PDB file of C-alpha atoms in Angstrom:
ATOM      1  CA  MET A 367     -31.190 -25.706  -4.514  1.00  0.00           C
ATOM      2  CA  ILE A 368     -31.780 -24.017  -1.189  1.00  0.00           C
ATOM      3  CA  VAL A 369     -31.715 -26.271   1.824  1.00  0.00           C
ATOM      4  CA  SER A 370     -33.607 -24.899   4.776  1.00  0.00           C
ATOM      5  CA  ALA A 371     -33.449 -25.904   8.388  1.00  0.00           C
ATOM      6  CA  GLY A 372     -36.200 -28.446   8.815  1.00  0.00           C
ATOM      7  CA  VAL A 373     -38.834 -28.522  11.529  1.00  0.00           C
ATOM      8  CA  VAL A 374     -38.030 -31.624  13.524  1.00  0.00           C
ATOM      9  CA  ILE A 375     -40.640 -34.050  14.717  1.00  0.00           C
ATOM     10  CA  LEU A 376     -39.364 -36.761  17.052  1.00  0.00           C
ATOM     11  CA  VAL A 377     -40.902 -40.045  16.039  1.00  0.00           C
ATOM     12  CA  ALA A 378     -40.001 -43.408  17.526  1.00  0.00           C
ATOM     13  CA  GLY A 379     -38.857 -45.432  14.546  1.00  0.00           C
ATOM     14  CA  ALA A 380     -39.721 -42.566  12.165  1.00  0.00           C
ATOM     15  CA  LEU A 381     -38.129 -40.852   9.256  1.00  0.00           C
ATOM     16  CA  ALA A 382     -35.164 -39.522   7.418  1.00  0.00           C
ATOM     17  CA  GLY A 383     -33.106 -39.542   4.108  1.00  0.00           C
ATOM     18  CA  CYS A 384     -31.561 -36.556   1.222  1.00  0.00           C
ATOM     19  CA  SER A 385     -30.994 -34.776  -2.380  1.00  0.00           C
ATOM     20  CA  SER A 386     -29.872 -31.682  -4.309  1.00  0.00           C
ATOM     21  CA  GLY A 387     -29.305 -29.748  -7.528  1.00  0.00           C
ATOM     22  CA  GLY A 388     -26.676 -29.701 -10.271  1.00  0.00           C
ATOM     23  CA  ASP A 389     -25.956 -31.562 -13.515  1.00  0.00           C
ATOM     24  CA  ALA A 390     -22.387 -32.790 -13.319  1.00  0.00           C
ATOM     25  CA  THR A 391     -21.524 -36.459 -12.797  1.00  0.00           C
ATOM     26  CA  PRO A 392     -20.798 -37.154  -9.101  1.00  0.00           C
ATOM     27  CA  THR A 393     -17.176 -37.693  -8.151  1.00  0.00           C
ATOM     28  CA  ALA A 394     -16.021 -40.771  -6.274  1.00  0.00           C
ATOM     29  CA  THR A 395     -15.491 -40.665  -2.522  1.00  0.00           C
ATOM     30  CA  ALA A 396     -14.175 -43.243  -0.092  1.00  0.00           C
ATOM     31  CA  THR A 397     -17.408 -44.769   1.146  1.00  0.00           C
ATOM     32  CA  ARG A 398     -18.819 -47.960   2.563  1.00  0.00           C
ATOM     33  CA  THR A 399     -22.337 -48.988   1.650  1.00  0.00           C
ATOM     34  CA  VAL A 400     -24.856 -48.930   4.500  1.00  0.00           C
ATOM     35  CA  THR A 401     -27.977 -51.058   4.331  1.00  0.00           C
ATOM     36  CA  ALA A 402     -31.131 -49.613   5.862  1.00  0.00           C
ATOM     37  CA  SER A 403     -34.391 -51.542   5.774  1.00  0.00           C
ATOM     38  CA  PRO A 404     -37.291 -49.596   4.212  1.00  0.00           C
ATOM     39  CA  SER A 405     -40.400 -49.111   6.307  1.00  0.00           C
ATOM     40  CA  THR A 406     -43.946 -48.428   5.280  1.00  0.00           C
ATOM     41  CA  THR A 407     -45.082 -46.382   8.270  1.00  0.00           C
ATOM     42  CA  PRO A 408     -43.521 -43.548  10.258  1.00  0.00           C
ATOM     43  CA  ALA A 409     -43.561 -45.734  13.372  1.00  0.00           C
ATOM     44  CA  ALA A 410     -41.556 -48.590  11.839  1.00  0.00           C
ATOM     45  CA  ASP A 411     -38.136 -49.360  13.265  1.00  0.00           C
ATOM     46  CA  ALA A 412     -35.181 -50.488  11.176  1.00  0.00           C
ATOM     47  CA  PRO A 413     -31.597 -51.380  12.093  1.00  0.00           C
ATOM     48  CA  THR A 414     -29.385 -48.367  12.397  1.00  0.00           C
ATOM     49  CA  ALA A 415     -26.780 -47.731   9.735  1.00  0.00           C
ATOM     50  CA  SER A 416     -23.810 -47.620  12.078  1.00  0.00           C
ATOM     51  CA  ALA A 417     -23.891 -48.853  15.642  1.00  0.00           C
ATOM     52  CA  THR A 418     -20.959 -47.844  17.810  1.00  0.00           C
ATOM     53  CA  ALA A 419     -21.252 -48.481  21.533  1.00  0.00           C
ATOM     54  CA  PRO A 420     -20.386 -45.682  23.984  1.00  0.00           C
ATOM     55  CA  PRO A 421     -17.791 -46.126  26.722  1.00  0.00           C
ATOM     56  CA  THR A 422     -18.925 -48.616  29.343  1.00  0.00           C
ATOM     57  CA  SER A 423     -16.483 -47.881  32.140  1.00  0.00           C
ATOM     58  CA  GLY A 424     -15.760 -44.791  34.183  1.00  0.00           C
ATOM     59  CA  SER A 425     -12.512 -42.871  34.454  1.00  0.00           C
ATOM     60  CA  GLY A 426     -11.924 -43.988  38.035  1.00  0.00           C
ATOM     61  CA  SER A 427     -12.901 -40.624  39.479  1.00  0.00           C
ATOM     62  CA  GLY A 428     -16.215 -41.975  40.715  1.00  0.00           C
ATOM     63  CA  SER A 429     -18.258 -39.811  38.318  1.00  0.00           C
ATOM     64  CA  ALA A 430     -20.841 -41.503  36.115  1.00  0.00           C
ATOM     65  CA  THR A 431     -19.909 -42.146  32.497  1.00  0.00           C
ATOM     66  CA  PRO A 432     -22.357 -40.466  30.075  1.00  0.00           C
ATOM     67  CA  THR A 433     -24.606 -42.873  28.223  1.00  0.00           C
ATOM     68  CA  ARG A 434     -25.287 -42.911  24.480  1.00  0.00           C
ATOM     69  CA  CYS A 435     -27.731 -40.225  23.348  1.00  0.00           C
ATOM     70  CA  ALA A 436     -31.227 -41.608  22.794  1.00  0.00           C
ATOM     71  CA  ALA A 437     -33.220 -40.504  19.760  1.00  0.00           C
ATOM     72  CA  ALA A 438     -35.928 -39.201  22.096  1.00  0.00           C
ATOM     73  CA  ASP A 439     -33.416 -36.751  23.577  1.00  0.00           C
ATOM     74  CA  LEU A 440     -32.190 -35.396  20.242  1.00  0.00           C
ATOM     75  CA  ALA A 441     -33.539 -32.823  17.794  1.00  0.00           C
ATOM     76  CA  GLY A 442     -32.375 -32.960  14.180  1.00  0.00           C
ATOM     77  CA  SER A 443     -31.989 -30.163  11.663  1.00  0.00           C
ATOM     78  CA  LEU A 444     -30.117 -29.219   8.498  1.00  0.00           C
ATOM     79  CA  GLU A 445     -27.594 -26.387   8.482  1.00  0.00           C
ATOM     80  CA  ALA A 446     -25.795 -24.679   5.631  1.00  0.00           C
ATOM     81  CA  GLY A 447     -22.562 -26.366   4.588  1.00  0.00           C
ATOM     82  CA  SER A 448     -20.095 -25.490   1.881  1.00  0.00           C
ATOM     83  CA  GLY A 449     -22.787 -25.222  -0.795  1.00  0.00           C
ATOM     84  CA  GLY A 450     -22.484 -27.151  -4.055  1.00  0.00           C
ATOM     85  CA  ALA A 451     -19.692 -28.552  -6.190  1.00  0.00           C
ATOM     86  CA  ALA A 452     -19.373 -31.100  -8.997  1.00  0.00           C
ATOM     87  CA  GLY A 453     -23.091 -31.843  -9.135  1.00  0.00           C
ATOM     88  CA  SER A 454     -23.483 -32.196  -5.371  1.00  0.00           C
ATOM     89  CA  THR A 455     -24.736 -30.117  -2.470  1.00  0.00           C
ATOM     90  CA  TYR A 456     -23.059 -30.264   0.951  1.00  0.00           C
ATOM     91  CA  VAL A 457     -25.062 -29.552   4.097  1.00  0.00           C
ATOM     92  CA  HIS A 458     -24.554 -30.224   7.810  1.00  0.00           C
ATOM     93  CA  LEU A 459     -26.842 -32.621   9.614  1.00  0.00           C
ATOM     94  CA  ALA A 460     -27.123 -31.371  13.211  1.00  0.00           C
ATOM     95  CA  LEU A 461     -28.225 -33.404  16.255  1.00  0.00           C
ATOM     96  CA  ARG A 462     -28.851 -31.331  19.416  1.00  0.00           C
ATOM     97  CA  ASN A 463     -29.139 -32.786  22.905  1.00  0.00           C
ATOM     98  CA  THR A 464     -32.575 -31.681  24.137  1.00  0.00           C
ATOM     99  CA  GLY A 465     -32.409 -33.823  27.283  1.00  0.00           C
ATOM    100  CA  SER A 466     -31.272 -32.752  30.734  1.00  0.00           C
ATOM    101  CA  ALA A 467     -28.341 -35.186  31.024  1.00  0.00           C
ATOM    102  CA  THR A 468     -24.980 -35.303  29.251  1.00  0.00           C
ATOM    103  CA  CYS A 469     -24.790 -38.043  26.600  1.00  0.00           C
ATOM    104  CA  THR A 470     -22.464 -39.212  23.813  1.00  0.00           C
ATOM    105  CA  LEU A 471     -22.600 -39.862  20.077  1.00  0.00           C
ATOM    106  CA  GLN A 472     -19.946 -41.721  18.106  1.00  0.00           C
ATOM    107  CA  GLY A 473     -19.907 -42.779  14.464  1.00  0.00           C
ATOM    108  CA  TRP A 474     -22.048 -42.310  11.390  1.00  0.00           C
ATOM    109  CA  PRO A 475     -25.780 -41.557  11.520  1.00  0.00           C
ATOM    110  CA  GLY A 476     -28.132 -43.539   9.303  1.00  0.00           C
ATOM    111  CA  VAL A 477     -29.707 -41.232   6.716  1.00  0.00           C
ATOM    112  CA  SER A 478     -32.311 -41.886   4.023  1.00  0.00           C
ATOM    113  CA  PHE A 479     -35.001 -40.072   2.080  1.00  0.00           C
ATOM    114  CA  VAL A 480     -38.601 -40.805   3.080  1.00  0.00           C
ATOM    115  CA  GLY A 481     -41.855 -39.734   1.474  1.00  0.00           C
ATOM    116  CA  GLY A 482     -45.444 -40.406   0.595  1.00  0.00           C
ATOM    117  CA  GLY A 483     -46.619 -39.055   3.946  1.00  0.00           C
ATOM    118  CA  THR A 484     -46.071 -42.536   5.380  1.00  0.00           C
ATOM    119  CA  GLY A 485     -42.367 -42.595   6.195  1.00  0.00           C
ATOM    120  CA  THR A 486     -41.623 -44.965   3.320  1.00  0.00           C
ATOM    121  CA  GLN A 487     -37.923 -44.979   2.446  1.00  0.00           C
ATOM    122  CA  ILE A 488     -37.076 -43.697  -1.027  1.00  0.00           C
ATOM    123  CA  GLY A 489     -34.027 -45.153  -2.746  1.00  0.00           C
ATOM    124  CA  ALA A 490     -30.741 -46.078  -1.134  1.00  0.00           C
ATOM    125  CA  ALA A 491     -29.670 -45.071   2.362  1.00  0.00           C
ATOM    126  CA  ALA A 492     -26.571 -42.902   2.716  1.00  0.00           C
ATOM    127  CA  THR A 493     -23.164 -44.529   2.463  1.00  0.00           C
ATOM    128  CA  GLU A 494     -20.526 -43.806   5.107  1.00  0.00           C
ATOM    129  CA  ASP A 495     -17.825 -41.366   4.037  1.00  0.00           C
ATOM    130  CA  GLN A 496     -14.874 -42.491   6.149  1.00  0.00           C
ATOM    131  CA  SER A 497     -12.440 -39.810   4.979  1.00  0.00           C
ATOM    132  CA  GLY A 498     -12.849 -37.726   8.150  1.00  0.00           C
ATOM    133  CA  PRO A 499     -12.497 -38.276  11.915  1.00  0.00           C
ATOM    134  CA  HIS A 500     -15.052 -40.217  13.969  1.00  0.00           C
ATOM    135  CA  PRO A 501     -14.532 -39.154  17.593  1.00  0.00           C
ATOM    136  CA  THR A 502     -16.766 -39.789  20.573  1.00  0.00           C
ATOM    137  CA  VAL A 503     -18.721 -36.535  20.927  1.00  0.00           C
ATOM    138  CA  THR A 504     -19.881 -35.688  24.450  1.00  0.00           C
ATOM    139  CA  LEU A 505     -22.951 -33.465  24.469  1.00  0.00           C
ATOM    140  CA  ALA A 506     -24.071 -31.564  27.537  1.00  0.00           C
ATOM    141  CA  ALA A 507     -27.698 -30.426  27.537  1.00  0.00           C
ATOM    142  CA  GLY A 508     -28.225 -28.021  24.632  1.00  0.00           C
ATOM    143  CA  GLN A 509     -25.013 -28.913  22.779  1.00  0.00           C
ATOM    144  CA  THR A 510     -24.917 -30.113  19.152  1.00  0.00           C
ATOM    145  CA  ALA A 511     -23.008 -32.638  17.049  1.00  0.00           C
ATOM    146  CA  VAL A 512     -22.845 -32.262  13.260  1.00  0.00           C
ATOM    147  CA  ALA A 513     -22.061 -34.454  10.263  1.00  0.00           C
ATOM    148  CA  GLN A 514     -21.417 -33.364   6.693  1.00  0.00           C
ATOM    149  CA  LEU A 515     -24.063 -34.751   4.335  1.00  0.00           C
ATOM    150  CA  ARG A 516     -23.403 -34.902   0.600  1.00  0.00           C
ATOM    151  CA  ILE A 517     -26.449 -34.904  -1.696  1.00  0.00           C
ATOM    152  CA  VAL A 518     -25.765 -35.767  -5.326  1.00  0.00           C
ATOM    153  CA  SER A 519     -28.097 -34.119  -7.821  1.00  0.00           C
ATOM    154  CA  ALA A 520     -30.780 -36.447  -9.120  1.00  0.00           C
ATOM    155  CA  ALA A 521     -30.156 -34.811 -12.508  1.00  0.00           C
ATOM    156  CA  ALA A 522     -26.852 -36.698 -12.641  1.00  0.00           C
ATOM    157  CA  PHE A 523     -28.925 -39.742 -13.641  1.00  0.00           C
ATOM    158  CA  ASP A 524     -31.334 -40.084 -16.542  1.00  0.00           C
ATOM    159  CA  THR A 525     -35.008 -40.115 -15.610  1.00  0.00           C
ATOM    160  CA  ALA A 526     -35.505 -43.812 -16.341  1.00  0.00           C
ATOM    161  CA  THR A 527     -32.601 -44.749 -14.085  1.00  0.00           C
ATOM    162  CA  CYS A 528     -33.369 -42.319 -11.269  1.00  0.00           C
ATOM    163  CA  GLN A 529     -37.165 -42.607 -11.127  1.00  0.00           C
ATOM    164  CA  PRO A 530     -37.310 -39.163  -9.456  1.00  0.00           C
ATOM    165  CA  GLN A 531     -39.599 -38.549  -6.508  1.00  0.00           C
ATOM    166  CA  THR A 532     -40.088 -35.575  -4.184  1.00  0.00           C
ATOM    167  CA  PRO A 533     -39.397 -36.640  -0.585  1.00  0.00           C
ATOM    168  CA  ASP A 534     -40.969 -35.332   2.609  1.00  0.00           C
ATOM    169  CA  GLY A 535     -37.554 -35.202   4.242  1.00  0.00           C
ATOM    170  CA  PHE A 536     -35.022 -37.476   5.919  1.00  0.00           C
ATOM    171  CA  ARG A 537     -35.101 -40.311   8.399  1.00  0.00           C
ATOM    172  CA  ILE A 538     -32.106 -40.013  10.742  1.00  0.00           C
ATOM    173  CA  TYR A 539     -30.879 -42.818  12.977  1.00  0.00           C
ATOM    174  CA  PRO A 540     -28.397 -41.683  15.634  1.00  0.00           C
ATOM    175  CA  PRO A 541     -25.418 -44.072  15.780  1.00  0.00           C
ATOM    176  CA  GLY A 542     -26.339 -47.261  17.620  1.00  0.00           C
ATOM    177  CA  SER A 543     -30.058 -46.418  17.804  1.00  0.00           C
ATOM    178  CA  LYS A 544     -33.050 -48.367  16.501  1.00  0.00           C
ATOM    179  CA  GLN A 545     -35.202 -45.267  16.963  1.00  0.00           C
ATOM    180  CA  SER A 546     -35.123 -42.424  14.467  1.00  0.00           C
ATOM    181  CA  LEU A 547     -35.817 -38.740  13.945  1.00  0.00           C
ATOM    182  CA  PHE A 548     -37.549 -37.017  11.055  1.00  0.00           C
ATOM    183  CA  VAL A 549     -36.043 -33.902   9.495  1.00  0.00           C
ATOM    184  CA  GLU A 550     -38.330 -32.146   7.035  1.00  0.00           C
ATOM    185  CA  ASP A 551     -36.898 -31.166   3.643  1.00  0.00           C
ATOM    186  CA  ALA A 552     -39.319 -30.926   0.736  1.00  0.00           C
ATOM    187  CA  GLY A 553     -36.886 -29.024  -1.490  1.00  0.00           C
ATOM    188  CA  SER A 554     -34.901 -32.036  -2.669  1.00  0.00           C
ATOM    189  CA  THR A 555     -35.378 -34.650  -5.369  1.00  0.00           C
ATOM    190  CA  ALA A 556     -34.786 -38.287  -4.481  1.00  0.00           C
ATOM    191  CA  CYS A 557     -34.226 -41.252  -6.789  1.00  0.00           C
ATOM    192  CA  LYS A 558     -36.595 -44.148  -6.146  1.00  0.00           C
ATOM    193  CA  ASN A 559     -34.163 -46.556  -7.801  1.00  0.00           C
ATOM    194  CA  PRO A 560     -31.692 -47.690  -5.082  1.00  0.00           C
ATOM    195  CA  ASP A 561     -29.010 -48.119  -7.756  1.00  0.00           C
ATOM    196  CA  ALA A 562     -29.015 -44.321  -8.217  1.00  0.00           C
ATOM    197  CA  ALA A 563     -27.368 -43.556  -4.873  1.00  0.00           C
ATOM    198  CA  LEU A 564     -27.470 -39.867  -3.935  1.00  0.00           C
ATOM    199  CA  LEU A 565     -26.414 -39.657  -0.276  1.00  0.00           C
ATOM    200  CA  SER A 566     -23.176 -40.012   1.674  1.00  0.00           C
ATOM    201  CA  VAL A 567     -22.522 -38.886   5.251  1.00  0.00           C
ATOM    202  CA  GLN A 568     -19.435 -38.294   7.374  1.00  0.00           C
ATOM    203  CA  ALA A 569     -19.191 -39.184  11.071  1.00  0.00           C
ATOM    204  CA  LEU A 570     -20.540 -36.860  13.739  1.00  0.00           C
ATOM    205  CA  VAL A 571     -18.123 -34.315  15.221  1.00  0.00           C
ATOM    206  CA  PRO A 572     -18.553 -31.408  17.675  1.00  0.00           C
ATOM    207  CA  GLU A 573     -20.356 -28.369  16.309  1.00  0.00           C
ATOM    208  CA  GLY A 574     -17.997 -26.158  14.350  1.00  0.00           C
ATOM    209  CA  GLN A 575     -15.648 -29.012  13.406  1.00  0.00           C
ATOM    210  CA  ALA A 576     -17.508 -30.494  10.422  1.00  0.00           C
ATOM    211  CA  THR A 577     -15.822 -30.428   7.028  1.00  0.00           C
ATOM    212  CA  SER A 578     -16.934 -27.173   5.425  1.00  0.00           C
TER     213      SER A 578
END
């Protein structure tokens, strides 16, 4: 499967989610299940997958401490990762600071497939892969944080179990945010059955430091 950089539409309480190609049975990773409430419209808000508060006190120098990046000041996209292995595809989820002020991100983004042209969540939200670092990432205007996203092939499950469906793309919740971004990706196959989990995501790190 070829994953292309998606055209991002910022939507308050909008969209996100993932998938891939390959036939092999997915291998186990150290993950923790994240619960994300489905929504039926692009404007619906759901609790974020992983809320980690930014620093609340300054360094004592008198300079203002950057606040947590708001979804409205971020643009999401998909970037090439390490490709595919063992029935999975690995891509990088990128969040770029489009605002004018420096802000921070820390933790795991909430990720899920959405479709039907309505922002309805498809299947299970991504689990948190806690095998890597989870630093506080400070983003000046124009800078980007990335997280490795693993997409297990829907073909790893039989059709009856998977209940395959073509998504419109992904709903992405920045850590700690109740507002989301939509990242278009119509080249994946999602599983409608939440028991056929396809997605896992690592924590955000500075651009260039994501697991390849």
